[in-house]
Short mmCIF file of C-alpha atoms in Angstrom, two decimals:
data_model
loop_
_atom_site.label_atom_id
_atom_site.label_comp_id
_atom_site.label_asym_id
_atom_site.label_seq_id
_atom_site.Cartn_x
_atom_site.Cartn_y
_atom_site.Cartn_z
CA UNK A 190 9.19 -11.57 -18.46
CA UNK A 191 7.18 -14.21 -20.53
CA UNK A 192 5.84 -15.34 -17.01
CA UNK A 193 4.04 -12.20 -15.83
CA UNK A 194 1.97 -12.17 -18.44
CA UNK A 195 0.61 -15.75 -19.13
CA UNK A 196 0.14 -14.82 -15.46
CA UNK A 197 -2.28 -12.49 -15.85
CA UNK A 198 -5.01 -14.65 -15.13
CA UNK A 199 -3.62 -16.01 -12.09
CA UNK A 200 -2.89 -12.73 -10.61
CA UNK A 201 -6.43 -11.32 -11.37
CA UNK A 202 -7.80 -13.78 -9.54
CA UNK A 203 -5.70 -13.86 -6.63
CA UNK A 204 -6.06 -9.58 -6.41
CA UNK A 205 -9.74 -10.39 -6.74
CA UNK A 206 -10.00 -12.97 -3.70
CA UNK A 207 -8.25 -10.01 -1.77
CA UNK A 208 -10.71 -7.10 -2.82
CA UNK A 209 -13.64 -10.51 -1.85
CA UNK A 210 -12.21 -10.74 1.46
CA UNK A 211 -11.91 -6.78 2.30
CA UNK A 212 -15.42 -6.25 1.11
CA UNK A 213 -16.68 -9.01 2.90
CA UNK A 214 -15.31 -7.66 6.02
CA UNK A 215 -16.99 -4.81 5.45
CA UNK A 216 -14.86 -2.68 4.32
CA UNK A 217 -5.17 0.40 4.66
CA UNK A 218 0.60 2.20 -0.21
CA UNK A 219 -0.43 3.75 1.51
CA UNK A 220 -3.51 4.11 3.71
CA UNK A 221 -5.97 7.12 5.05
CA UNK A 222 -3.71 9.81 3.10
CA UNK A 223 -4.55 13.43 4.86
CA UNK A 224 -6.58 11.69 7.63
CA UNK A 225 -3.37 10.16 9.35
CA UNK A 226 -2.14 13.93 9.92
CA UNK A 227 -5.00 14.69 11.87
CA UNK A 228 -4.71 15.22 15.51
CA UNK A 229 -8.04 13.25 15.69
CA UNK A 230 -6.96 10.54 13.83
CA UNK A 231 -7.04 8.17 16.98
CA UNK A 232 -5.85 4.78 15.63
CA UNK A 233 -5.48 5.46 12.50
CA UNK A 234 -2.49 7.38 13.30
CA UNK A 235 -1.31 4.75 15.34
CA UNK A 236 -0.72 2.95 12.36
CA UNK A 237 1.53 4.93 10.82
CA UNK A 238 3.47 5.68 14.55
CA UNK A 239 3.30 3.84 17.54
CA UNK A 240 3.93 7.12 18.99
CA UNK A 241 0.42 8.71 18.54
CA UNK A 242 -0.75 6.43 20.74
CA UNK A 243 0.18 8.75 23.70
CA UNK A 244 -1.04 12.22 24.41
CA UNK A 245 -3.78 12.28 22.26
CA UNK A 246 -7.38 14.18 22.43
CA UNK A 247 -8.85 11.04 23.66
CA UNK A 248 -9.41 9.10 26.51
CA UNK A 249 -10.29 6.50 24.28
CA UNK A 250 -10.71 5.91 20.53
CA UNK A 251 -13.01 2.64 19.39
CA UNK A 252 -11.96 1.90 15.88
CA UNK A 253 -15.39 -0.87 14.17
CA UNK A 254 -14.02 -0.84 10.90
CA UNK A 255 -11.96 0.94 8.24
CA UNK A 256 -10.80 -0.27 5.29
CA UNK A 257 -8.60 1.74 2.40
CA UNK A 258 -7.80 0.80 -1.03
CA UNK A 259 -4.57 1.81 -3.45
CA UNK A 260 -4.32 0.88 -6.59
CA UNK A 261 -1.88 2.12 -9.84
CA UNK A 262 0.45 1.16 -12.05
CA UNK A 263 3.45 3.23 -14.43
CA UNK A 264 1.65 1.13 -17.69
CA UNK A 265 -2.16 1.91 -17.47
CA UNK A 266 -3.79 5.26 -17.62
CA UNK A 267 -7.94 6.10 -17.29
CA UNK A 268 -10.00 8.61 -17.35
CA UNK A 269 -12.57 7.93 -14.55
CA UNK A 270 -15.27 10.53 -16.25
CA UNK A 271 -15.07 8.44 -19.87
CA UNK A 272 -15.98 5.07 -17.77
CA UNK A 273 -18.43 7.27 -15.67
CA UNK A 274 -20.12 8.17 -19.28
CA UNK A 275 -19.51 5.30 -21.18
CA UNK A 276 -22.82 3.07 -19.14
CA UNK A 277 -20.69 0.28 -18.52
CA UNK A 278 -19.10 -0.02 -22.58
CA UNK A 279 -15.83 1.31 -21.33
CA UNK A 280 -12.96 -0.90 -23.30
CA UNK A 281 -9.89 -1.35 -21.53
CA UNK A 282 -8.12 -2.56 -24.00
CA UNK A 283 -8.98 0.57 -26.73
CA UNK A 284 -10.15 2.99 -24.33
CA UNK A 285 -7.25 2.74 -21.89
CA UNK A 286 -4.27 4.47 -22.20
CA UNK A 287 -0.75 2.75 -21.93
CA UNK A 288 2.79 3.34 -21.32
CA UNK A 289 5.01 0.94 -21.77
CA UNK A 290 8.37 1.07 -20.95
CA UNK A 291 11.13 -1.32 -20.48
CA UNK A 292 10.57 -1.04 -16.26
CA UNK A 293 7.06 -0.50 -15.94
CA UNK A 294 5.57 -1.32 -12.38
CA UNK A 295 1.85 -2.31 -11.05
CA UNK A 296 1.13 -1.93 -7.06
CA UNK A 297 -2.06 -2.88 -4.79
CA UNK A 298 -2.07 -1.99 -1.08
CA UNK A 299 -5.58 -3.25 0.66
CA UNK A 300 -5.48 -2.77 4.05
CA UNK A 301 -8.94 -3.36 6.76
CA UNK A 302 -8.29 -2.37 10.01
CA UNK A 303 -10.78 -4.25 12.18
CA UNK A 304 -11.56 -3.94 15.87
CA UNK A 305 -9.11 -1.81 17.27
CA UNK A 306 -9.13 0.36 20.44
CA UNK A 307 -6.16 2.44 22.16
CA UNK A 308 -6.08 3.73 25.84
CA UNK A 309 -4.37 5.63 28.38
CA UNK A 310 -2.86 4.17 31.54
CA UNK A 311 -1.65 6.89 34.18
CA UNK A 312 -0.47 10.31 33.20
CA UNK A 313 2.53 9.67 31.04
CA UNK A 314 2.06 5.79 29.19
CA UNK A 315 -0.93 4.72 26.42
CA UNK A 316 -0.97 0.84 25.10
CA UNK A 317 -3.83 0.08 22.08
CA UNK A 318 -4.32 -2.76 20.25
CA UNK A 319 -5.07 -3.53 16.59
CA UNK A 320 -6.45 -6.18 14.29
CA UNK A 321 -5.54 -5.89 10.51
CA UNK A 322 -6.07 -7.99 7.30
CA UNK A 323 -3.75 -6.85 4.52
CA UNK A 324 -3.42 -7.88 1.09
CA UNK A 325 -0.25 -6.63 -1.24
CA UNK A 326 0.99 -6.81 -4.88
CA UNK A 327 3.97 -5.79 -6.69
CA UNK A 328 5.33 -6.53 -9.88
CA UNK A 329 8.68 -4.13 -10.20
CA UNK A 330 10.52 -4.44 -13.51
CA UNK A 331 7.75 -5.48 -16.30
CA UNK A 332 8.58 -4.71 -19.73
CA UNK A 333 5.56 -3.31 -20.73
CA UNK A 334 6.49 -3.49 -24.31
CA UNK A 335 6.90 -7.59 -24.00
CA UNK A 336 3.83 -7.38 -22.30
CA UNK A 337 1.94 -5.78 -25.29
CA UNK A 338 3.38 -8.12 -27.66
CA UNK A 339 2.36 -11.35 -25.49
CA UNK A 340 -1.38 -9.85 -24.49
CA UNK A 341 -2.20 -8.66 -28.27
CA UNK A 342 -0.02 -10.85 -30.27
CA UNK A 343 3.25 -11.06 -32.28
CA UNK A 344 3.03 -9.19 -35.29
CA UNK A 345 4.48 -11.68 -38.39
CA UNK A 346 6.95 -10.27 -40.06
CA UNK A 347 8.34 -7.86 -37.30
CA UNK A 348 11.18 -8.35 -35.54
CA UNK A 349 11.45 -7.82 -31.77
CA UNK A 350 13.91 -7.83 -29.18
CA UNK A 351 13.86 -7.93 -25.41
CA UNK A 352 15.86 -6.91 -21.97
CA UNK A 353 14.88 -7.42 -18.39
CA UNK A 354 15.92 -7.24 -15.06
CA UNK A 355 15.31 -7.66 -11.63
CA UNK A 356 11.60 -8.72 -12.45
CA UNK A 357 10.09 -9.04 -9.00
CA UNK A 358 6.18 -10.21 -8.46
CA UNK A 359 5.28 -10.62 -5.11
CA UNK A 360 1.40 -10.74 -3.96
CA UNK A 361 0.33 -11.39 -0.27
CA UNK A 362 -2.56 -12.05 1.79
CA UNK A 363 -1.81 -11.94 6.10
CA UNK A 364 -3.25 -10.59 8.71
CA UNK A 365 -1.90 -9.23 12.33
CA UNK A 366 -2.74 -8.71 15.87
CA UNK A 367 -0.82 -5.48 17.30
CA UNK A 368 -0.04 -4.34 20.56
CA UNK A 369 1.23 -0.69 20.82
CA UNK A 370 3.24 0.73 23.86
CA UNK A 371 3.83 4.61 24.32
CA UNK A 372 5.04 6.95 26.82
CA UNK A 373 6.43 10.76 27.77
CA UNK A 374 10.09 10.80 27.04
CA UNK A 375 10.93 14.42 27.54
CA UNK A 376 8.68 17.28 28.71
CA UNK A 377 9.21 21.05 29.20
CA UNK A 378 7.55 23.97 28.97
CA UNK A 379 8.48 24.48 25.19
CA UNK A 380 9.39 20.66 24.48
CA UNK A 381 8.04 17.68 24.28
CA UNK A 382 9.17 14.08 22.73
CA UNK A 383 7.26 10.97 22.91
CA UNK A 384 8.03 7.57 21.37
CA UNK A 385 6.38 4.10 20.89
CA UNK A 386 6.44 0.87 19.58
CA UNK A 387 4.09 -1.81 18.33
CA UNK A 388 4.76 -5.63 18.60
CA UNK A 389 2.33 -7.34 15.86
CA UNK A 390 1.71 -11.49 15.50
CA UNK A 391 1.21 -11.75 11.91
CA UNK A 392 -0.78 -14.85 10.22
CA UNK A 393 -0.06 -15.17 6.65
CA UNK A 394 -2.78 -16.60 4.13
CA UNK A 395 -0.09 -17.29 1.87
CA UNK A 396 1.01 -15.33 -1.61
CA UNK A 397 2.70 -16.28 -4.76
CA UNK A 398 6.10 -14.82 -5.99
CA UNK A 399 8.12 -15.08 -9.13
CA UNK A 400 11.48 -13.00 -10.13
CA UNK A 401 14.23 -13.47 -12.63
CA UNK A 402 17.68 -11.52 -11.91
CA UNK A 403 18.18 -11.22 -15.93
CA UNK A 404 16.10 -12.39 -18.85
CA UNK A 405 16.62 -11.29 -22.28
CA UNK A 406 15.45 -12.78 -25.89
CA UNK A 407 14.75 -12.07 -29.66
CA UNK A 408 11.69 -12.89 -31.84
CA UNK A 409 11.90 -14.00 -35.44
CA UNK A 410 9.01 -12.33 -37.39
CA UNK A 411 9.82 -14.51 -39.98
CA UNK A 412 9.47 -17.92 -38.57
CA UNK A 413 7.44 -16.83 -35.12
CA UNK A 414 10.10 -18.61 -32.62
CA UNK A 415 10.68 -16.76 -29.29
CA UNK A 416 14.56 -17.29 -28.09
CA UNK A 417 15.19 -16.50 -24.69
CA UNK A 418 18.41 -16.42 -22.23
CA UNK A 419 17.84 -16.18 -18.29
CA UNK A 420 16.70 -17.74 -15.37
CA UNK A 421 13.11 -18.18 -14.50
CA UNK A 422 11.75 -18.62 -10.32
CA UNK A 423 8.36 -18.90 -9.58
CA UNK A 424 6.76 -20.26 -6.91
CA UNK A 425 3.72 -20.43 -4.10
CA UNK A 426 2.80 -21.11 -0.75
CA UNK A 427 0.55 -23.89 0.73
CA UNK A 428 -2.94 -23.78 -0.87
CA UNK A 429 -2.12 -21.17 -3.19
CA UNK A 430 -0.72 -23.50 -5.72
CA UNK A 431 -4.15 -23.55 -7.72
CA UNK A 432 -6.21 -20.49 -9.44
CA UNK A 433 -8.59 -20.56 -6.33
CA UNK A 434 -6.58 -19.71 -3.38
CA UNK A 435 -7.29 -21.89 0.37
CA UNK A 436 -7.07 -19.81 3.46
CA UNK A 437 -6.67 -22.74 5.34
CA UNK A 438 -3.31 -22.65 6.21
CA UNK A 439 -2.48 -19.88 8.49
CA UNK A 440 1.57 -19.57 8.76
CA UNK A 441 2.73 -17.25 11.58
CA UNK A 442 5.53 -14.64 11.99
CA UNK A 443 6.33 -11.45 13.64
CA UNK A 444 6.87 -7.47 12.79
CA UNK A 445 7.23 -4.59 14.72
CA UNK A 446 6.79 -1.14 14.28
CA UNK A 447 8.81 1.85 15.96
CA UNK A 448 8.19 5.36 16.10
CA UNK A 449 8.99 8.99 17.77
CA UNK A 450 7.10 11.90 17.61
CA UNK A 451 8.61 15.55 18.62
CA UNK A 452 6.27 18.85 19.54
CA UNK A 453 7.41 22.40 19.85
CA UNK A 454 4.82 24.11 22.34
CA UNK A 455 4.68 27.33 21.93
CA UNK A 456 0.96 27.32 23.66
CA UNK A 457 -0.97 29.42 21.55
CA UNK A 458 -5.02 30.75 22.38
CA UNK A 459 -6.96 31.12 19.64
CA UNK A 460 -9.87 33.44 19.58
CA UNK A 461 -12.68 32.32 16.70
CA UNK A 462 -15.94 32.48 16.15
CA UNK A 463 -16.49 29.02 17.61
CA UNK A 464 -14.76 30.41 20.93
CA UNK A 465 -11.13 30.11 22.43
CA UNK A 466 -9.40 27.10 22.20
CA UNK A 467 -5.69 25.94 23.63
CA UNK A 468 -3.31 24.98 20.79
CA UNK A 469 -1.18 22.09 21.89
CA UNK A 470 1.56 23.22 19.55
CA UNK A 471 3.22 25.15 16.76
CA UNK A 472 5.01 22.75 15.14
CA UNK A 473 5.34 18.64 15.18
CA UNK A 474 7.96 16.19 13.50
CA UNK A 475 7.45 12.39 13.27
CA UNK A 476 10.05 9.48 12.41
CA UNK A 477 8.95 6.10 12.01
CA UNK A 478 10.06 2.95 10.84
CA UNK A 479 7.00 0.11 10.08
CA UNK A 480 6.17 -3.00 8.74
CA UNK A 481 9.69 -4.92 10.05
CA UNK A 482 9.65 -8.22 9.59
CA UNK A 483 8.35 -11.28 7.54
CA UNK A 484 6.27 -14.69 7.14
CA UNK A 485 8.22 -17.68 6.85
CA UNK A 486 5.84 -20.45 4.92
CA UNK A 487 6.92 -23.80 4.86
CA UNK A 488 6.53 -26.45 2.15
CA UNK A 489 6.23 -23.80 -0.53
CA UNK A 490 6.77 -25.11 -3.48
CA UNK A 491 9.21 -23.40 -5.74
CA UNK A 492 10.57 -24.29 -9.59
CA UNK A 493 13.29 -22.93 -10.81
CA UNK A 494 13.44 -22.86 -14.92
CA UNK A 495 16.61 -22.51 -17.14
CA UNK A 496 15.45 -20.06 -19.45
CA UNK A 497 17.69 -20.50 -22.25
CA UNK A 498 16.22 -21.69 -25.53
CA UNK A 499 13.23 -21.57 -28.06
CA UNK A 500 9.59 -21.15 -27.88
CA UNK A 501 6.87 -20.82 -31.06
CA UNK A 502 5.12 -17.83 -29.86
CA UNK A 503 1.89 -19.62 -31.12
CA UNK A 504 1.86 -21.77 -28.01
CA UNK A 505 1.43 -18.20 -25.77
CA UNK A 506 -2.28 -18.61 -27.64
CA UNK A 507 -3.28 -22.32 -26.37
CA UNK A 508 -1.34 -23.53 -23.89
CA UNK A 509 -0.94 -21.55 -19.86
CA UNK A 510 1.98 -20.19 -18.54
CA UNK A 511 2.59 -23.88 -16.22
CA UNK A 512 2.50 -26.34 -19.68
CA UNK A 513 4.44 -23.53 -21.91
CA UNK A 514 7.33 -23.89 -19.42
CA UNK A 515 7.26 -27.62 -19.06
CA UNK A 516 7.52 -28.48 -22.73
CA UNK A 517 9.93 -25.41 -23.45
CA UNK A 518 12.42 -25.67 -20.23
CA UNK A 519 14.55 -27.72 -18.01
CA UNK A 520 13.16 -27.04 -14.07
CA UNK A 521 13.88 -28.16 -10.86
CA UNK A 522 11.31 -27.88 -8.37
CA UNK A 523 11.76 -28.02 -4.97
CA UNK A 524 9.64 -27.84 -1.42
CA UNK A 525 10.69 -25.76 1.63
CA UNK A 526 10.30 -22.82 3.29
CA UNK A 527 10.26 -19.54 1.54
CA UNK A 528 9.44 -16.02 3.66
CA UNK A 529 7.64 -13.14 2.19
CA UNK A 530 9.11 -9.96 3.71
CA UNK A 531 6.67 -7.01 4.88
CA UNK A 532 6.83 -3.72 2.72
CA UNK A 533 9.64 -2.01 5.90
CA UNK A 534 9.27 1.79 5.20
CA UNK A 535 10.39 5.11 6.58
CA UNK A 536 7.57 7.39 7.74
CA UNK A 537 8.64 11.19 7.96
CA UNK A 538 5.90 13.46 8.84
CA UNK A 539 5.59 17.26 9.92
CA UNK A 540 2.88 19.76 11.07
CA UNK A 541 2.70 23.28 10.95
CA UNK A 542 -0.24 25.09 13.12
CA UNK A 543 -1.05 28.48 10.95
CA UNK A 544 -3.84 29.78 13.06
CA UNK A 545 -7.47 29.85 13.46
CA UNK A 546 -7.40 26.04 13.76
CA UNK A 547 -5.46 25.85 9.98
CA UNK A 548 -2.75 23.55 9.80
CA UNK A 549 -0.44 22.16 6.98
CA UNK A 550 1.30 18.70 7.08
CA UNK A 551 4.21 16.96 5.21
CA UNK A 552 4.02 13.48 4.92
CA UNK A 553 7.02 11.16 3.22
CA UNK A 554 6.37 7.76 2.73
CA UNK A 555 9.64 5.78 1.38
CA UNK A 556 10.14 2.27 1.09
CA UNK A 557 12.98 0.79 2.23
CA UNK A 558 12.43 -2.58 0.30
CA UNK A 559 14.82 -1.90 -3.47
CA UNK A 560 12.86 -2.37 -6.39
CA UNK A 561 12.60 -5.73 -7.37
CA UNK A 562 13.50 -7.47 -4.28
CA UNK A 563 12.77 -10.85 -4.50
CA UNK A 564 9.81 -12.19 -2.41
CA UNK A 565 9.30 -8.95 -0.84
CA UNK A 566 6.51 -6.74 -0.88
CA UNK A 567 7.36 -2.47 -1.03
CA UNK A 568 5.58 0.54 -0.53
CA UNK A 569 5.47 3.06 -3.46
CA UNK A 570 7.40 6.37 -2.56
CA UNK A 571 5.09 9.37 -1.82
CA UNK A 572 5.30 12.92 -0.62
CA UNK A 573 1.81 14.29 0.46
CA UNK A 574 1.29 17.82 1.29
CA UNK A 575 -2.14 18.59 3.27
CA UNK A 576 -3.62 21.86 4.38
CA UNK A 577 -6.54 20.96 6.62
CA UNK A 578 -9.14 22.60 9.41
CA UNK A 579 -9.42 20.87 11.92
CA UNK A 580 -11.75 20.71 15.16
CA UNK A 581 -12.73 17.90 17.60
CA UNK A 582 -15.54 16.99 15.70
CA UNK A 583 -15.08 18.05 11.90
CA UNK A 584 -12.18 18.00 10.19
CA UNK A 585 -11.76 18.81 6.06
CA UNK A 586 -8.33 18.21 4.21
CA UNK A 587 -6.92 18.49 0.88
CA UNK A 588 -3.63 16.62 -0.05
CA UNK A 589 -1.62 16.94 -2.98
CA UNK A 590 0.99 14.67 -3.62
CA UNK A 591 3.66 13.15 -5.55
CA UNK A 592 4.19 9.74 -6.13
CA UNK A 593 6.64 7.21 -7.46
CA UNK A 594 5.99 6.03 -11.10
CA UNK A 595 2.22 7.87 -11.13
CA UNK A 596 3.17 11.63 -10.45
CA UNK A 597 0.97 13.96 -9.23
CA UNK A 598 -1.91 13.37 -7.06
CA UNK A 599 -4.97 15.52 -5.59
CA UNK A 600 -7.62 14.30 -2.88
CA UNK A 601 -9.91 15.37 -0.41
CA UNK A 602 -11.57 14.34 2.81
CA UNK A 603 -13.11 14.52 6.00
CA UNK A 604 -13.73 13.78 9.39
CA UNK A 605 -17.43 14.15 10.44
CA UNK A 606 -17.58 12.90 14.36
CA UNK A 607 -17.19 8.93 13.94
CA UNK A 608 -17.15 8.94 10.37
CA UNK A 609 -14.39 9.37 7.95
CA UNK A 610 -14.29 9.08 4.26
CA UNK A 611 -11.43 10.65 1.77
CA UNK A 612 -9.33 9.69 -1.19
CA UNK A 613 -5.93 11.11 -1.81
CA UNK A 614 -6.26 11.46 -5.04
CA UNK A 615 -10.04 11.77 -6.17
CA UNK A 616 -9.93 15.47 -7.61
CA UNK A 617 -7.08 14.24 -10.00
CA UNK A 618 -8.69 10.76 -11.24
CA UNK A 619 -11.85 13.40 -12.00
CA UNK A 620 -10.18 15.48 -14.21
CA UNK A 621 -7.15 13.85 -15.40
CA UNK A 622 -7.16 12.00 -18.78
CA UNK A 623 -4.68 9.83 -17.69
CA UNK A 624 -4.61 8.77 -14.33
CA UNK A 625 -2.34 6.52 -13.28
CA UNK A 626 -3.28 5.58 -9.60
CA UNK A 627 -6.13 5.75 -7.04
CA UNK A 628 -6.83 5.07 -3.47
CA UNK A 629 -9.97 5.49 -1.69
CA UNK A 630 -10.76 5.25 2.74
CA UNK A 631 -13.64 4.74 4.37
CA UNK A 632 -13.50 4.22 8.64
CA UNK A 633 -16.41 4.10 11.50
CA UNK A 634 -15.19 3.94 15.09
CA UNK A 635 -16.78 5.62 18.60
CA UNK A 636 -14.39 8.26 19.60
CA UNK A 637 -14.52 9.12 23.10
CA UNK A 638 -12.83 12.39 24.30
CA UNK A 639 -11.21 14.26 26.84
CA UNK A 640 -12.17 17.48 28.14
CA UNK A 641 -9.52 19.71 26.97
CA UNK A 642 -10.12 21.27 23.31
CA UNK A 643 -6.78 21.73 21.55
#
C-alpha cells in the first residue's frame, strides 16, 4: 500500500500525458453511454458489437473524431456546482469529500476514436474499420485510510494499524487498428439474428503496473517507525521508466472483439405528426464479448521488494517512493517481458420500441477482469437504463444508471445530424453533493443514409 501513494506523483503525471494526448487529437468505462443504444449510432455502436455493423440505417457512416472521458473513484466525492462557484479557490484537499475504506478503488477510461468508417458489401455482409487511442487506469484494493495517513501525515502519538490485499495498479496507453466483419445469420418474417466480429492490431505506448498479493503493518505513534510484512512488485515498460513518459517504443499485440445481435420484427407503422414511418422492430437483445487480448512488452523492467521490516515514517516526507524502498528493502530487479491484458468485458444490451418513435434500452456492462488482477486493466460494472426519441436526424436520451463503487448515475444527450454530445451522468454531478464519478462524449462524423426511415 505504501507504494500507491508516494506514487501519486507519478501517476498524475502519467494520467495527465493521456488526457495531453486525447486533447491533442482533438478530442471512449465506459464510452458514449445512451448514444451506443441508438439505432443511429453508426460506429459508435460498432464498438460496443461487431454486430451493428450490419443492417444498419446507413449506407455509410464517416466517423472524424470522437473522443469520451470516464473518470471516478469509491474515495473522492465533489460537488461540481461548489467548484463552479468557488472562481477557481476550490480546495481539494478541505473542500473534497472522502471515503476511505479499507478497498477503495480509482478508474480512468479515455478512449478517441479517430478515422473510422463502416460499409455494406451486397445484401446480407458489412466490414468497417476503426482507429482508436486508449488510455486506462486502475488501482483496485487501496486502503484509503493508509492513504490519508501517508498524504496528510502520521499523527504522533496515535497508533495505527494496516491490512491489504490484492492491491492492483495498472495504467495503459495503446492504440488499435480494427477491422469488423458482419453478416445475416437467420432471417424470417418475425426473426432476425446477425453476428460479427472485429480483429484489432493493437500498438501499446507502454504503462506502469504495481500489485502486492498481501501487505499488512503497524505504526508506533510513539517512536514514528512504520513495520510492514508483504511483498512489494512494481514495475514499467520501455520509456516509461522516468516521470515523463517516451512514446517511442510502440510494442504490438492483438484483440478481438465478438458479438451477436437478435431482433423480433413485429413490423410496426407508425402514424405521427412527422408522417408514417416503418419500425424495424419491437424488441432487440445484444451479447458481446470485447477487448480480448493483451500487449506483450519486452525488456520491462520489474523489481520485486521483500516487504518485511521497518521504515521511520519521516522519510515518506523527503525522500520518493524509488529511494524509500532502496534504503528500507531487499529487491531483485529483473528485465523481460511483461503483458498488460485489455479490460475483456461482457456487453448485454436490450431495446424495447414503445411507440411514436419512444424507445427504452438496457445496457450491462461487466468486466470480466477480477478485481485486482495483476497487470490487467478492468472495466467498472454498470447497468444503464435509457429512454430515448429517436429519428434519423435527432435523437435525445436520458440514462440512469448504476455503477460499481460510485452508485447512482443520471445523464443526458443527443444526436443532432453529425453531431453528438452527452454525458451519462451530468444531471447527477449537478446536483449531487457528492459525486463520485463522471464521464463526458463528444463525436463529429458524416453520416450518409439509406432511403428507408425506420
Amino acid at each position: 500500500m505504501i507504494t500507491n501513494f508516494k506514487l501519486k506523483h507519478r501517476i498524475f503525471n502519467f494520467g495527465l500525458a493521456v488526457a495531453v494526448i486525447c486533447f491533442c487529437s482533438q478530442t471512449y468505462a465506459q464510452s458514449y453511454l445512451g448514444n451506443s443504444m441508438d439505432n443511429y449510432a453508426g460506429v459508435h455502436a460498432v464498438v460496443y458489437n461487431p454486430a451493428n455493423v450490419f443492417d444498419s440505417p446507413f449506407r455509410t457512416d464517416i466517423n472524424l473524431i470522437s473522443a469520451s472521458g470516464y473518470f471516478g473513484s469509491d474515495y473522492l466525492g465533489l460537488s461540481l456546482s461548489d467548484m463552479l462557484s468557488a472562481d477557481g479557490e476550490f480546495n481539494f484537499d478541505e473542500d473534497a469529500e472522502r471515503s476511505p475504506s479499507n478497498s477503495n478503488h480509482f478508474f480512468t477510461n479515455i478512449d478517441v476514436l479517430g478515422p473510422s468508417f463502416m460499409f455494406n458489401v451486397g445484401e446480407k455482409q458489412s466490414f468497417a474499420v476503426t482507429t482508436r487511442l486508449r488510455g486506462l487506469f486502475n488501482a483496485d484494493n487501496v486502503n484509503g485510510n493508509l492513504y490519508e495517513k501517508v498524504s496528510e501525515g502520521f499523527e504522533i502519538g496515535e497508533n495505527f494499524d494496516f491490512d491489504s490485499q490484492d492491491l492492483n495498479v495498472t495504467a495503459h496507453v495503446f492504440s488499435e487498428i480494427g477491422l469488423t466483419y458482419g453478416r445475416e445469420v437467420v432471417k424470417t418474417q418475425d426473426q432476425f439474428l446477425k453476428a460479427g466480429i472485429t480483429l484489432k492490431y493493437l500498438m501499446g505506448a507502454g504503462g506502469i503496473f504495481m500489485n502486492s498479493p498481501e501487505l499488512s503493518g503497524t505504526f508506533n505513534g510513539l517512536t514514528n517507525n512504520l513495520t510492514t510484512q508483504g511483498a512489494i512488485s512494481y514495475g514499467s515498460t520501455p520509456g516509461f521508466e522516468s516521470d515523463s513518459p517516451e512514446f517511442s517504443d510502440l510494442q504490438s499485440g492483438f484483440g478481438a472483439d465478438i458479438g451477436v445481435v437478435y431482433e423480433y420484427r413485429k413490423r410496426i407503422v407508425d402514424g405521427t405528426v412527422l408522417g408514417k414511418r416503418a419500425q424495424q422492430y419491437k424488441f432487440k437483445a445484444a451479447l458481446a464479448i470485447t477487448d480480448i487480448g493483451s500487449i506483450n512488452y519486452q525488456n520491462s523492467q520489474q523489481t520485486v521488494y521483500d516487504a518485511n521490516g521497518d521504515v521511520n515514517a519521516l522519510e515518506f516526507e523527503t525522500k520518493d517512493l524509488e529511494q524509500v524502498l532502496e534504503d528500507n528493502y531487499t529487491g531483485t530487479r529483473t528485465i523481460g517481458n511483461q503483458k498488460l491484458q485489455l479490460p475483456t468485458a461482457l456487453q448485454l444490451m436490450a431495446d424495447y420500441y414503445i411507440g411514436n418513435r419512444w424507445y427504452v434500452g438496457l445496457h450491462q456492462g461487466l468486466s470480466l477482469r477480477k478485481s485486482g488482477s495483476a497487470d490487467a486493466n478492468g472495466i467498472i460494472n454498470t447497468t444503464t437504463v435509457s429512454p430515448r426519441w429517436e429519428s434519423k436526424y435527432f435523437s435525445v436520451y436520458s440514462p440512469l444508471g448504476l455503477r460499481q463503487y460510485s452508485g447512482f448515475a443520471w445523464g443526458l444527450g443527443f444526436r443532432l445530424g453529425p453531431l453528438t454530445v452527452g454525458s451519462g451522468s451530468i444531471l447527477t454531478n449537478l446536483i449531487s453533493d457528492n459525486s463520485k464519478n463522471t464521464d463526458i462524449y463528444v463525436g463529429l462524423k458524416i453520416p450518409l443514409y439509406k432511403k428507408i426511415d425506420y
